[in-house]
Amino acid sequence: MEKTPEKVWNNCLKFIQDNISEQNFETWFQPIRPIKLKQNILTVEVPSKFFYEWLEENYIDLIKATIKKELGKEGKLLYNIIVNNNNSQSISLPSINRKINANPEHYLPSGAVEKKFKNPFIIPGLKKVQINSQLNINYSFENFIEGSCNRLARSAGFAVAQKPAGTSFNPLLIYGGVGLGKTHLAHAIGIKAKEVHPEKTVLYVSAEKFTQQFIESIRNNTTNDFSHFYQMIDILIIDDVQFFSSKEKTQDIFFHIFNHLHQNNKQIILTSDRAPVDLTGMEQRLLSRFKWGLSADLQQPDLETRIAILKKKIQIDGIDITNDVIEYLAYSITTNIRELEGALISLLAQASLNKKEISIALAREMIDRFVKNTTREVSIDYIQKVVCDYFELSIDTLKSKTRKRNIVQARQLAMYFSKQLTKSSLANIGARCGGKDHATVLHACKTVNNLVDTDKDFRLYVQELEKKFTLP
Ligand code: ADP
Ligand code: MG
């Protein structure tokens, strides 16, 4: 039976597959293509020089054994390395008799040495290659407020920073909606890791920048340098990996970098604006790798966390703002921390430009004008707070079962305004007001309507409260 390169290589693969893990097999052997068989020399094509080095350093014995089995004692393996993806120019490198760890540059035919990959992250002029980690020092753990919305992600991130690649959180994938702190947390991990392990190389890069660099490297024939650069990072942080969606070549190179780092005990941290299951346009093999470690989500912050974040921000910036205003902002903007901060910044700008005092009135005006796109709906929490402040009651009292007349009235007003000003159902309004049922809320709304018509004092309450909610 005639031997073809495909047949020989397939037999080799069977043998190799039985001797290494499936994961390693997929990563390192499946991409190899048999291309030529001449006498007893088999030539295979590998995707990069790095790939070749890796095979020779890690699998030389296995390869030797299988080649001997298939092609006899004199059997030899030659590698063709794709130097340039565009014109698939290749370099041949011998295997087996090559001394392990020998510098493969020696084998490169003159003229085939690639142009140097100019990496923008490398600080020029330093002897030892030093990398600018691209970290923003303001995004530290110290400035990251912990809440139930981020507890898991934060503590996993903290653990990873203490012991990079030393936890089962590798990769650590942080996901969540926009403006919920993914980028902040990713930087915090990098900053802490550098602090604890100054000898380690940390790099933060957005998936978008990674993609641009990769495209640039294709244009300059420097993709090998590109992947070498990334393969020497100890802690690699890639922000917004959803950007890789439907970018097959970028996913491909990232896949190889990922494998290399992971196998060499390097830590990978990823962020995504959606859960792994919702990452469409992402190759299955990448997705399955994302699941190796831990996926932790960031959720919308609760009220206390929003207030704490604003207070932290004010403290960092050394500004003086009353609690009322902070609470008003925190009550009004609920879904996005970036918008919450944006509102605070606009408020400060407004106040200083127009030399106005920072008051609730100004905050309300500003939110109406600038934060139109947020859920500008008044929240039930806010309504309850305003009603309680007005009647000088505690929220707990409002939500209690007390039947005292003034408290019952306050409670009914809170329910009435919740019905008027929010889209919540009667059942939900009741539940949020101390576990009352929908009939109670309906009754409250009717009572308020009746009392407005018949009771002068009560009408005044309603009018004054309406002003506080700035009804249109
Ligand atoms: P994402 O990357 O998820 O879109 P960012 O990390 O850019 O969000 O966060 C938006 C803003 O909110 C940033 O200014 C960040 O500092 C701030 N922020 C988010 N979460 C927190 C937090 N837990 N504590 C303090 N600031 C936070
Ligand atoms: Mg971000």
XYZ file of C-alpha atoms and ligand atoms in Angstrom:
500
model
C 0.000 0.000 0.000
C 1.361 3.378 -0.981
C 2.226 5.781 1.740
C 0.892 9.297 1.455
C 1.769 12.180 3.784
C -1.841 12.172 5.001
C -1.837 8.475 5.838
C 1.491 8.640 7.614
C 0.535 11.691 9.585
C -2.849 10.236 10.492
C -1.137 7.201 11.946
C 1.199 9.483 13.858
C -1.778 11.421 15.174
C -3.465 8.276 16.433
C -0.387 7.391 18.393
C 0.053 10.929 19.702
C -3.575 11.230 20.670
C -3.301 8.178 22.869
C -0.389 9.661 24.700
C -1.401 13.215 25.553
C -4.430 15.009 26.905
C -7.200 15.820 24.517
C -6.757 19.484 25.188
C -3.091 19.440 24.279
C -3.810 17.326 21.283
C -6.367 19.791 19.973
C -4.158 22.744 20.640
C -0.866 21.516 19.310
C -1.488 18.696 16.878
C -4.771 19.344 15.168
C -3.575 22.532 13.477
C -0.693 20.661 11.859
C -1.054 19.794 8.148
C 0.918 17.040 6.430
C 2.135 18.315 3.076
C 4.853 16.160 1.652
C 6.426 12.744 1.930
C 9.660 12.105 0.137
C 11.393 8.818 0.832
C 11.308 8.763 4.577
C 11.059 12.495 5.191
C 7.657 13.764 6.191
C 7.045 17.504 5.884
C 4.322 19.097 7.929
C 3.098 22.645 8.054
C 2.743 24.454 11.382
C 1.117 27.842 11.968
C 4.073 29.709 13.449
C 7.639 29.539 14.579
C 6.454 29.597 18.101
C 4.359 26.548 17.417
C 7.354 24.749 16.080
C 9.457 25.629 19.100
C 6.736 24.519 21.385
C 6.373 21.153 19.696
C 10.094 20.574 19.724
C 10.479 21.553 23.327
C 7.533 19.689 24.697
C 6.802 16.802 22.455
C 10.103 15.883 20.874
C 10.234 12.398 22.356
C 6.714 11.602 21.383
C 7.244 12.892 17.867
C 10.506 11.008 17.532
C 8.882 7.808 18.639
C 5.950 8.041 16.297
C 8.071 9.020 13.285
C 10.318 6.052 13.968
C 7.292 3.822 14.200
C 5.853 5.036 10.908
C 8.920 5.732 8.818
C 11.588 3.536 10.315
C 14.868 4.372 11.946
C 15.913 6.763 9.213
C 12.604 8.576 9.289
C 12.746 12.354 9.555
C 10.325 15.174 10.119
C 10.565 18.595 8.503
C 8.492 21.571 9.464
C 7.205 24.227 7.151
C 6.386 27.326 9.060
C 3.886 29.778 7.738
C 5.714 33.051 7.983
C 3.188 35.220 6.387
C -0.492 34.470 6.345
C -1.075 36.393 3.160
C 1.165 34.584 0.754
C 1.849 31.504 2.884
C 5.542 31.796 2.336
C 7.203 29.143 4.421
C 10.453 28.244 6.042
C 11.526 24.651 6.477
C 13.054 23.566 9.719
C 14.388 20.147 10.541
C 13.251 18.251 13.570
C 14.575 15.502 15.733
C 18.314 15.955 15.338
C 17.992 19.522 16.409
C 19.347 20.164 19.835
C 16.553 21.019 22.179
C 16.554 24.680 23.176
C 18.856 25.559 20.319
C 18.039 28.942 18.952
C 15.741 28.393 16.009
C 16.980 31.634 14.466
C 19.939 29.561 13.293
C 17.671 27.646 11.040
C 16.058 30.611 9.452
C 17.291 31.179 5.925
C 18.743 34.634 5.557
C 16.196 37.154 4.431
C 13.352 35.352 6.114
C 13.840 37.037 9.468
C 10.784 39.059 10.144
C 10.671 42.750 10.632
C 10.734 43.707 14.282
C 7.285 43.966 15.779
C 7.080 47.424 17.263
C 5.042 46.966 20.343
C 3.556 50.185 21.642
C 3.597 48.908 25.190
C 7.334 48.492 25.368
C 9.099 51.384 26.972
C 12.051 52.156 24.708
C 15.498 52.894 26.025
C 15.497 50.427 28.869
C 17.953 47.565 28.872
C 15.691 44.893 30.199
C 12.446 44.753 28.295
C 10.009 46.576 30.480
C 6.368 46.740 29.786
C 4.082 49.565 30.566
C 1.177 47.764 32.164
C -1.345 50.339 30.921
C -2.987 50.445 34.332
C -4.978 53.387 35.610
C -3.994 53.905 39.240
C -7.341 55.461 40.084
C -9.039 52.169 39.397
C -7.690 50.506 42.520
C -9.287 48.084 44.946
C -9.184 50.862 47.534
C -11.473 52.933 45.321
C -13.719 50.031 44.457
C -16.717 49.885 46.753
C -17.804 46.436 47.739
C -21.488 45.550 47.700
C -23.585 42.461 47.273
C -23.740 43.318 43.568
C -20.015 42.712 43.110
C -18.900 40.627 46.068
C -18.014 37.413 44.260
C -16.236 39.107 41.365
C -14.357 41.389 43.695
C -13.151 38.677 46.026
C -12.216 36.357 43.169
C -10.298 39.251 41.611
C -8.559 39.953 44.873
C -7.570 36.305 45.258
C -6.221 36.213 41.721
C -4.127 39.310 42.372
C -2.622 37.679 45.461
C -1.913 34.361 43.754
C -1.828 34.764 39.997
C -2.494 31.384 38.349
C -2.472 29.929 41.847
C -6.225 29.697 42.214
C -8.778 27.789 40.204
C -9.949 31.122 38.783
C -7.958 30.898 35.602
C -9.184 32.460 33.480
C -11.217 34.821 35.612
C -14.056 36.137 33.494
C -15.874 39.169 34.830
C -19.074 40.015 33.052
C -21.902 42.496 33.453
C -23.751 45.364 31.808
C -22.210 48.675 30.840
C -20.986 50.979 33.529
C -21.062 48.401 36.286
C -17.336 48.377 37.046
C -15.760 45.667 34.884
C -12.932 47.876 33.667
C -12.378 49.285 37.125
C -12.138 45.834 38.675
C -9.861 44.561 35.904
C -7.421 47.405 36.573
C -7.673 46.872 40.317
C -6.562 43.266 39.894
C -3.617 44.368 37.770
C -2.575 47.070 40.209
C -2.767 44.754 43.203
C -0.955 41.939 41.404
C 1.912 44.271 40.541
C 2.053 45.485 44.107
C 2.228 41.949 45.511
C 4.406 40.523 42.729
C 6.611 43.295 41.389
C 8.650 40.793 39.383
C 5.677 39.756 37.287
C 4.762 41.295 33.970
C 1.233 42.605 33.983
C -0.559 43.918 30.937
C -3.984 45.455 30.558
C -5.289 45.734 27.033
C -8.728 46.184 25.558
C -9.842 43.532 23.110
C -10.204 46.312 20.586
C -6.600 47.408 20.930
C -5.435 43.819 20.812
C -7.325 43.395 17.547
C -5.851 46.562 16.067
C -2.349 45.481 16.988
C -2.938 42.111 15.477
C -4.190 43.571 12.197
C -1.206 45.893 12.155
C 1.110 42.943 12.696
C -0.432 41.098 9.754
C 0.211 44.130 7.605
C 3.827 44.260 8.738
C 4.453 40.530 8.656
C 5.124 40.523 12.360
C 2.407 38.248 13.692
C 4.996 35.965 15.248
C 6.454 38.807 17.234
C 2.979 39.814 18.156
C 2.190 36.458 19.694
C 5.633 36.181 21.276
C 5.057 39.469 22.965
C 1.787 38.347 24.448
C 3.189 34.971 25.382
C 5.713 36.511 27.718
C 3.109 38.253 29.872
C 2.552 36.785 33.333
C -0.803 38.373 34.015
C -2.801 39.267 30.954
C -5.964 41.314 31.315
C -8.193 41.618 28.273
C -11.124 43.982 28.576
C -14.362 43.599 26.632
C -13.703 40.267 24.922
C -17.128 40.466 23.286
C -15.273 42.647 20.796
C -13.680 39.468 19.418
C -17.075 38.271 18.244
C -17.056 37.216 14.599
C -13.374 38.145 14.234
C -12.105 34.712 13.418
C -8.452 35.409 12.873
C -8.175 37.422 16.029
C -9.920 34.662 17.942
C -7.495 32.245 16.468
C -4.375 34.018 17.586
C -5.922 34.769 20.928
C -6.700 31.093 21.295
C -3.042 30.209 20.858
C -1.869 32.931 23.194
C -4.430 31.829 25.717
C -3.268 28.215 25.544
C 0.344 29.146 25.826
C -0.218 31.332 28.863
C -2.512 28.869 30.530
C -0.152 25.965 30.040
C 2.715 27.996 31.402
C 0.878 28.878 34.551
C 0.140 32.440 33.654
C -2.976 34.234 34.803
C -5.625 35.426 32.380
C -8.355 37.885 33.303
C -11.142 38.682 30.881
C -14.130 40.964 30.962
C -17.235 40.807 28.855
C -20.410 42.825 28.670
C -22.461 39.655 28.491
C -22.487 36.187 29.980
C -20.453 33.501 28.171
C -23.632 31.815 26.911
C -24.651 35.028 25.204
C -21.342 35.562 23.450
C -22.469 34.864 19.947
C -19.916 34.871 17.171
C -17.333 33.369 19.484
C -15.713 30.084 18.587
C -16.755 27.159 20.688
C -13.194 26.218 21.579
C -12.616 29.699 23.008
C -15.880 29.682 24.900
C -15.062 26.339 26.396
C -11.756 27.743 27.608
C -13.475 30.724 29.173
C -15.368 28.212 31.263
C -12.251 26.578 32.649
C -11.931 29.110 35.394
C -14.538 31.232 37.080
C -17.175 33.473 35.539
C -18.371 36.091 37.984
C -20.936 38.737 37.197
C -21.378 42.309 38.305
C -24.955 43.237 38.982
C -26.707 46.533 39.371
C -25.703 48.127 42.639
C -28.241 48.488 45.399
C -28.986 51.815 46.994
C -26.420 51.577 49.785
C -23.694 50.729 47.317
C -24.663 53.612 45.061
C -24.527 56.015 47.974
C -21.189 54.602 49.102
C -19.761 54.963 45.590
C -20.809 58.590 45.384
C -19.406 59.301 48.826
C -16.118 57.695 47.881
C -15.944 59.773 44.729
C -16.618 62.944 46.671
C -14.004 62.032 49.212
C -11.409 61.365 46.494
C -12.166 64.664 44.804
C -12.346 66.562 48.090
C -15.751 68.053 47.389
C -18.388 68.961 49.906
C -21.908 67.906 49.075
C -24.734 67.329 51.486
C -26.105 63.871 52.058
C -29.494 64.943 50.721
C -28.065 65.594 47.310
C -26.057 62.397 47.290
C -29.105 60.431 48.249
C -31.192 62.137 45.623
C -28.690 61.173 42.933
C -28.383 57.639 44.244
C -32.143 57.272 44.346
C -32.634 58.656 40.867
C -29.979 56.842 38.885
C -30.094 53.173 39.492
C -28.775 51.145 36.627
C -25.370 52.425 35.664
C -22.515 53.576 37.876
C -20.893 55.518 35.080
C -24.047 57.603 34.678
C -24.240 58.043 38.388
C -20.727 59.489 38.386
C -21.520 61.478 35.267
C -24.474 63.064 37.021
C -22.281 64.023 39.940
C -19.701 65.587 37.655
C -22.323 67.527 35.681
C -23.801 68.722 38.913
C -20.454 70.050 40.094
C -19.869 71.715 36.756
C -23.290 73.335 36.817
C -22.790 74.571 40.319
C -19.419 76.126 39.663
C -20.263 77.580 36.253
C -23.418 79.240 37.441
C -22.093 79.898 40.927
C -25.074 78.097 42.352
C -25.247 76.170 45.533
C -25.317 72.409 45.143
C -28.856 71.670 46.219
C -31.485 69.060 45.548
C -33.263 71.562 43.314
C -30.157 71.944 41.174
C -29.608 68.193 41.138
C -33.141 67.628 39.955
C -32.830 70.255 37.257
C -29.553 68.779 36.108
C -30.834 65.222 36.026
C -33.831 66.352 33.998
C -31.612 68.106 31.529
C -28.637 65.810 31.246
C -29.584 62.342 32.253
C -32.681 62.015 30.155
C -31.771 58.607 28.928
C -31.575 56.899 32.247
C -34.562 55.346 33.843
C -35.745 58.730 34.953
C -38.688 57.136 36.683
C -38.913 58.049 40.319
C -38.316 54.932 42.328
C -40.570 53.512 45.013
C -37.664 53.797 47.430
C -37.339 57.469 46.690
C -41.049 58.104 47.095
C -41.040 56.360 50.451
C -38.044 58.367 51.558
C -39.599 61.700 50.586
C -42.884 60.859 52.272
C -41.080 59.732 55.424
C -38.953 62.869 55.497
C -42.052 64.998 55.054
C -43.880 63.386 57.948
C -40.716 62.859 59.967
C -41.127 59.108 60.159
C -38.643 56.305 59.704
C -38.958 54.019 56.710
C -39.368 51.099 59.111
C -42.356 52.752 60.742
C -43.890 53.414 57.345
C -43.534 49.761 56.441
C -44.743 48.478 59.815
C -48.190 47.212 60.615
C -49.075 50.165 62.827
C -52.618 51.410 62.463
C -51.943 54.864 63.941
C -53.815 57.354 61.830
C -50.944 59.628 60.788
C -48.793 56.639 59.869
C -51.579 54.994 57.914
C -52.004 58.234 55.964
C -48.316 58.504 55.202
C -48.287 54.910 54.067
C -51.297 55.494 51.851
C -49.667 58.543 50.328
C -46.508 56.590 49.589
C -48.602 53.935 47.854
C -50.617 56.529 45.988
C -47.551 58.287 44.624
C -45.919 54.970 43.772
C -48.960 54.149 41.665
C -48.967 57.594 40.065
C -45.281 57.935 39.378
C -43.952 54.474 38.654
C -44.917 51.656 36.381
C -44.974 49.180 39.235
C -47.917 46.884 39.742
C -50.202 47.233 42.738
C -48.872 43.956 44.064
C -45.281 45.122 43.820
C -46.031 48.461 45.448
C -47.723 46.636 48.303
C -44.880 44.189 48.680
C -42.347 47.021 48.833
C -44.391 48.812 51.475
C -44.053 46.215 54.184
C -45.685 43.221 52.539
C -49.161 44.564 51.905
C -51.346 43.034 49.196
C -52.652 44.665 46.039
C -56.115 45.272 47.496
C -54.556 47.375 50.242
C -52.791 49.503 47.654
C -55.957 49.925 45.631
C -57.795 50.954 48.754
C -55.021 53.423 49.585
C -55.300 55.073 46.173
C -59.072 55.438 46.519
C -58.763 56.834 50.023
C -56.223 59.434 48.937
C -58.475 60.543 46.076
C -61.413 60.890 48.449
C -59.439 62.740 51.082
C -58.056 65.220 48.564
C -61.637 66.189 47.800
C -62.844 66.351 51.368
C -59.921 67.175 53.667
C -58.139 70.531 53.328
C -55.086 69.560 55.363
C -54.702 66.396 53.433
C -54.936 68.215 50.114
C -52.063 70.425 51.244
C -49.921 67.394 51.991
C -50.535 66.041 48.550
C -49.771 69.357 46.890
C -46.562 69.817 48.817
C -45.419 66.272 48.124
C -46.256 66.640 44.450
C -43.911 69.620 44.331
C -41.160 67.471 45.777
C -41.614 64.983 43.000
C -41.850 67.793 40.414
C -44.851 66.412 38.682
C -45.192 67.770 35.150
P -17.692 48.921 32.741
O -16.300 48.614 32.318
O -18.386 47.769 33.388
O -18.526 49.526 31.660
P -16.378 50.827 34.448
O -15.419 49.921 35.123
O -15.844 51.711 33.389
O -17.628 50.019 33.886
O -17.099 51.681 35.575
C -17.778 52.889 35.314
C -17.466 53.888 36.411
O -18.039 53.453 37.618
C -15.988 54.030 36.655
O -15.667 55.375 36.843
C -15.754 53.245 37.931
O -14.713 53.808 38.698
C -17.067 53.376 38.638
N -17.357 52.196 39.458
C -17.914 51.049 39.044
N -18.045 50.178 40.048
C -17.558 50.791 41.143
C -17.416 50.415 42.508
N -17.822 49.213 42.963
N -16.851 51.309 43.358
C -16.458 52.506 42.910
N -16.559 52.930 41.640
C -17.113 52.089 40.759
Mg -15.367 48.820 30.474
